[in-house]
Coordinates of C-alpha atoms and ligand atoms in Angstrom, one line a residue:
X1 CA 90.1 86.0 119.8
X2 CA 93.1 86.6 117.0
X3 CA 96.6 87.0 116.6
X4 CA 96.2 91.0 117.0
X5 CA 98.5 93.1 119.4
X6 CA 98.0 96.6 120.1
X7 CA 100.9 99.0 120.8
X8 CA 99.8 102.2 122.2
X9 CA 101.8 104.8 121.8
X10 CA 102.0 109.1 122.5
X11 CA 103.0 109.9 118.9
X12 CA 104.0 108.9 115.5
X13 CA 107.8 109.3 116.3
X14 CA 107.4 106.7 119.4
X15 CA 105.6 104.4 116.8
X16 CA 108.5 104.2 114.6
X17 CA 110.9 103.7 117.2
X18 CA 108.9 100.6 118.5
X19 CA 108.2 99.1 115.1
X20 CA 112.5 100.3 114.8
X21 CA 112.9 97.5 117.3
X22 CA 110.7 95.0 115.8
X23 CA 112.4 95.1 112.6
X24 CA 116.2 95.2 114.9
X25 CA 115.3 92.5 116.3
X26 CA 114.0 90.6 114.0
X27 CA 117.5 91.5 112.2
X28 CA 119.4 90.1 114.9
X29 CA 117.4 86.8 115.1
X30 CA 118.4 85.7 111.5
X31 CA 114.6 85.9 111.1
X32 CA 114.2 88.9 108.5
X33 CA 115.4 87.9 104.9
X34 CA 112.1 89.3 103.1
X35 CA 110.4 92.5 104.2
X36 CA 106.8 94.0 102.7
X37 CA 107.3 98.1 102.6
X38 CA 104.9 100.2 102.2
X39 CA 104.7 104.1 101.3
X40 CA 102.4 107.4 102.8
X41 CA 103.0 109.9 105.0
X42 CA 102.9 107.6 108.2
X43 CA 106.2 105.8 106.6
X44 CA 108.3 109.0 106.6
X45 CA 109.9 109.1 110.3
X46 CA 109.6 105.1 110.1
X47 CA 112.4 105.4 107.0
X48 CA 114.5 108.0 108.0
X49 CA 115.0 106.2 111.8
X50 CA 116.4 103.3 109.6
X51 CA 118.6 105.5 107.6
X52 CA 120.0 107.4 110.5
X53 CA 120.7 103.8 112.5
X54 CA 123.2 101.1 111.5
X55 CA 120.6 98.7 110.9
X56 CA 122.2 96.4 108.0
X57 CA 119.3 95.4 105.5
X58 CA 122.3 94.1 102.8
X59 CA 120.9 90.2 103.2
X60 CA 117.1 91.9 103.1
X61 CA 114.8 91.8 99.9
X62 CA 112.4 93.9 99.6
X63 CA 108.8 94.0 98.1
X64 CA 106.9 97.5 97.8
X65 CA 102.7 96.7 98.4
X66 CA 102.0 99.2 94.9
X67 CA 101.9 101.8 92.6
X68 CA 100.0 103.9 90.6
X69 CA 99.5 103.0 86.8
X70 CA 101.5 105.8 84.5
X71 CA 103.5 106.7 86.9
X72 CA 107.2 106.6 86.2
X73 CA 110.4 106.1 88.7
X74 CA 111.3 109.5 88.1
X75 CA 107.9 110.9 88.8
X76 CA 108.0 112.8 92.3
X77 CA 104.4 111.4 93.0
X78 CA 105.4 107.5 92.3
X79 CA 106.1 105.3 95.2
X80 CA 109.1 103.6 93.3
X81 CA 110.5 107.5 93.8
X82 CA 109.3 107.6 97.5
X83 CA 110.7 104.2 98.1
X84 CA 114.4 105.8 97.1
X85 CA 114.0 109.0 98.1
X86 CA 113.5 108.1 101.5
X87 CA 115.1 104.6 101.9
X88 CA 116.7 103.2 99.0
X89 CA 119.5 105.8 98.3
X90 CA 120.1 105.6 101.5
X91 CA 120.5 102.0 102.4
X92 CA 122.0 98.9 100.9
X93 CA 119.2 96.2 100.0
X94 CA 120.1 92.8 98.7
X95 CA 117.1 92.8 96.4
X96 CA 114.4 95.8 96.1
X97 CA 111.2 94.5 94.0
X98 CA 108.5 97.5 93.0
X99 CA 105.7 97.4 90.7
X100 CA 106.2 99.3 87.3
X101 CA 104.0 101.7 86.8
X102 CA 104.7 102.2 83.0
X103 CA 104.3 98.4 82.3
X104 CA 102.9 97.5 78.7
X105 CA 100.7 94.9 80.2
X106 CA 99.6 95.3 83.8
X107 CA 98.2 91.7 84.1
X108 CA 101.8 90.3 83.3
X109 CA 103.3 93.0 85.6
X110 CA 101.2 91.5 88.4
X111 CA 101.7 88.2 87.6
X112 CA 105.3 88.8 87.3
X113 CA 105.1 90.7 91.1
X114 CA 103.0 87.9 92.5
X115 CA 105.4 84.9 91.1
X116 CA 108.3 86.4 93.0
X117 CA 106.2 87.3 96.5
X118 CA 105.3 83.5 95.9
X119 CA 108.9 82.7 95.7
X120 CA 110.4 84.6 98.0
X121 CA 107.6 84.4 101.4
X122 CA 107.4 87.8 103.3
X123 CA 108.8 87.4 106.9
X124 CA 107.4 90.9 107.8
X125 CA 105.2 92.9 106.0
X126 CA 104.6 96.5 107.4
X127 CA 101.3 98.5 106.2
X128 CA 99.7 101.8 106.9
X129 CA 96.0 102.0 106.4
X130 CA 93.9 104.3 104.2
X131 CA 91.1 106.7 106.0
X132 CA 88.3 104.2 104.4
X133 CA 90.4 100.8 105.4
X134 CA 92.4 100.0 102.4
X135 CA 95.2 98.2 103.1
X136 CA 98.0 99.1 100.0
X137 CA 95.7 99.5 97.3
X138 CA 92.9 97.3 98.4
X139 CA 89.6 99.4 98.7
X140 CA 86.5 98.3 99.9
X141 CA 84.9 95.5 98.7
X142 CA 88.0 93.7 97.2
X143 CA 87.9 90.4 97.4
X144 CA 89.5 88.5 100.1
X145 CA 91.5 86.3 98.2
X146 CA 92.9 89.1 95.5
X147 CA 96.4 88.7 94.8
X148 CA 98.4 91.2 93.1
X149 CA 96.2 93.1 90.7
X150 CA 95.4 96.2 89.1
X151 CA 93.0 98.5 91.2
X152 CA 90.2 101.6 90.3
X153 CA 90.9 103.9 93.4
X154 CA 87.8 105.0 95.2
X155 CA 86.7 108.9 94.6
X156 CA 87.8 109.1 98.9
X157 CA 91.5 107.5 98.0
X158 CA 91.5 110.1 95.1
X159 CA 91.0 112.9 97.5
X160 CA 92.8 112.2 100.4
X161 CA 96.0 111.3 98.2
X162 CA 95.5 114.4 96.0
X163 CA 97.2 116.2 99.4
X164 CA 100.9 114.8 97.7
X165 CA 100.0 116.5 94.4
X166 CA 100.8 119.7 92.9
X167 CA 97.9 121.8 92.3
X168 CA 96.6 121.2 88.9
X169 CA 98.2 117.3 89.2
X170 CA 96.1 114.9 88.5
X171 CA 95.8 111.6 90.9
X172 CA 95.5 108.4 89.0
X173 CA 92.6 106.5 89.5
X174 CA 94.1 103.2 88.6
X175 CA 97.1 101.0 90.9
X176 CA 98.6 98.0 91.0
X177 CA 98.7 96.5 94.3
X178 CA 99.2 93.3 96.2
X179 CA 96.1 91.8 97.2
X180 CA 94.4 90.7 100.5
X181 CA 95.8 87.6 100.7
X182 CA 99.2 88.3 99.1
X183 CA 99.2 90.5 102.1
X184 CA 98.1 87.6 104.6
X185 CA 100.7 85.1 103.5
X186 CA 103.3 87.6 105.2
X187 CA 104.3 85.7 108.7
X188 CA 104.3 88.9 110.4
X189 CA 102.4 91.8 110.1
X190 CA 103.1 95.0 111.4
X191 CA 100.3 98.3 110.5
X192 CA 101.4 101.9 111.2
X193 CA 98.0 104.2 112.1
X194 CA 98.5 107.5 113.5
X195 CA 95.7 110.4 114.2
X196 CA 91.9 110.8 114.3
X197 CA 91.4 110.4 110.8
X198 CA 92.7 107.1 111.1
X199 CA 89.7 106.0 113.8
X200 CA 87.2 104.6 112.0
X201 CA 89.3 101.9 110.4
X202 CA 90.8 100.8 114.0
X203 CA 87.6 100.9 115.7
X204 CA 86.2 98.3 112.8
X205 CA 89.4 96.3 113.4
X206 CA 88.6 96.9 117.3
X207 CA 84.9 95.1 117.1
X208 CA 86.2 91.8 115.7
X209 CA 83.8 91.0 112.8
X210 CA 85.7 90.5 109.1
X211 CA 83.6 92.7 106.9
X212 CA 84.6 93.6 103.1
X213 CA 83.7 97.2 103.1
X214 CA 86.2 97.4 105.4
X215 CA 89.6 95.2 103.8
X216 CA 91.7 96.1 107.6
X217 CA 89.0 93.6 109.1
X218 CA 90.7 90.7 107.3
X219 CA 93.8 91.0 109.5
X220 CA 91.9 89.6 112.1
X221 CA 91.9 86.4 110.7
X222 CA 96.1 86.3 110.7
X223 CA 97.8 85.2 113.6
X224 CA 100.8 87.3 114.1
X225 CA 99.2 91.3 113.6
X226 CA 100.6 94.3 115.5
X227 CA 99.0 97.4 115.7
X228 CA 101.1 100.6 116.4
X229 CA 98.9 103.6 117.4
X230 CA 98.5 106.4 118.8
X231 CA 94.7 106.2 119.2
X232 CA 93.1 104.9 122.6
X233 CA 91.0 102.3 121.0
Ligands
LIG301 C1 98.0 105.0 100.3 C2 98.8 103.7 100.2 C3 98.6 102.9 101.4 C4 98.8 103.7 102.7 C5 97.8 104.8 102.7 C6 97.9 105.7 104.0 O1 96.7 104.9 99.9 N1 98.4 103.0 99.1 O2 99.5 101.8 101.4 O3 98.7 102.9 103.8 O4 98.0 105.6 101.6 O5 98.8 106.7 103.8 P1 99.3 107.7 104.9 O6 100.4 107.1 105.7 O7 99.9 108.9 104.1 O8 98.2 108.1 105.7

């Protein structure tokens, strides 16, 4: 039907050991000089395998899939600041590239992000998914062929990201993000999706028909996807 794989896994620390080897390998092959990151809760034990191991990511660039508009590298709440806090203090990179939050022009800062993902092709680009599909910050109903760009965040992505606020914080409403088909030029795809509240957008993925309200559904049209689970799909 599609280049989609599922790996079914007991939990969400077995998932990052089996993506671990993906990216090992891929290491050891000579075949991973650019990697797609991406941030959220599911990428925690993912990072901190990779920090504990002696994986060498020294001849690796790295592209981040967004960030939230007005958000600084020293806000707590920024991905730039996830991105080192949990990886990039912590391990040599050859090249990282992240979105800037505090750009003057967002437009440029997207063009600027998209000229460089054109110039330097992912050769694995790992994603978790959002509760209502997203993939990065590409909500429902973005268009298919969207490259990087600035996003409005659904009222849903507002809430369910509010949980990595402090009370009283508010959650931007605005991102920059690679797009649906900056995504799809990556040769290899891995996606991260752990727990019930991730069901709906795997059992959409699961019935095999692209559809826009649900951006995940697009993968289905790549031809190298794995997807790392712990749902019985
Ligand atoms: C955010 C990010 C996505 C991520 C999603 C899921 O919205 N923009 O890239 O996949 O959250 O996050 P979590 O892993 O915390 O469930």
């Amino acid at each position: 039907m599609n280049g989609l794989k599922f790996i079914k896994v007991n939990n969400p620390d077995e998932g990052s050991e089996n993506l671990f080897n993906i990216i090992k390998e891929a290491l050891e092959k000579n075949e991973l000089h650019v990697l797609g990151l991406a941030t959220g809760g599911t990428m925690i034990p993912v990072y901190k395998k990779w920090v504990e191991s002696d994986l060498d990511f020294s001849g690796v660039t790295t592209f981040n899939l967004d960030e939230y508009v007005g958000i600084s590298d020293d806000n707590p709440n920024g991905y730039a600041y996830f991105m080192n806090e949990h990886l990039f203090s912590k391990k040599k990179f050859k090249k990282v590239n992240t979105l800037n939050g505090l750009a003057e022009n967002l437009e440029e800062e997207c063009q600027r992000f998209e000229d460089l993902l054109l110039a330097n092709p992912l050769d694995i680009q790992i994603l978790g998914v959002g509760e209502n599909g997203h993939i990065a910050f590409n909500e429902p109903g973005t268009p298919f062929d969207s490259v990087t760009h600035v996003a409005k965040l659904t009222q849903s992505t507002l809430e369910v990201n509010s949980r990595f606020f402090k009370p009283g914080e508010k959650v931007p409403n605005t991102a920059m993000t690679m797009g649906i088909k900056s995504i799809l030029r990556a040769k290899k795809i891995v996606l991260l999706a752990f727990g019930e509240k991730k069901r709906a957008a795997l059992t959409k993925l699961s019935e095999g028909k692209v559809d826009s309200e649900w951006p995940i559904t697009k993968l289905l049209e790549h031809d190298n996807v794995t997807i790392i689970t712990d749902l019985a799909i």
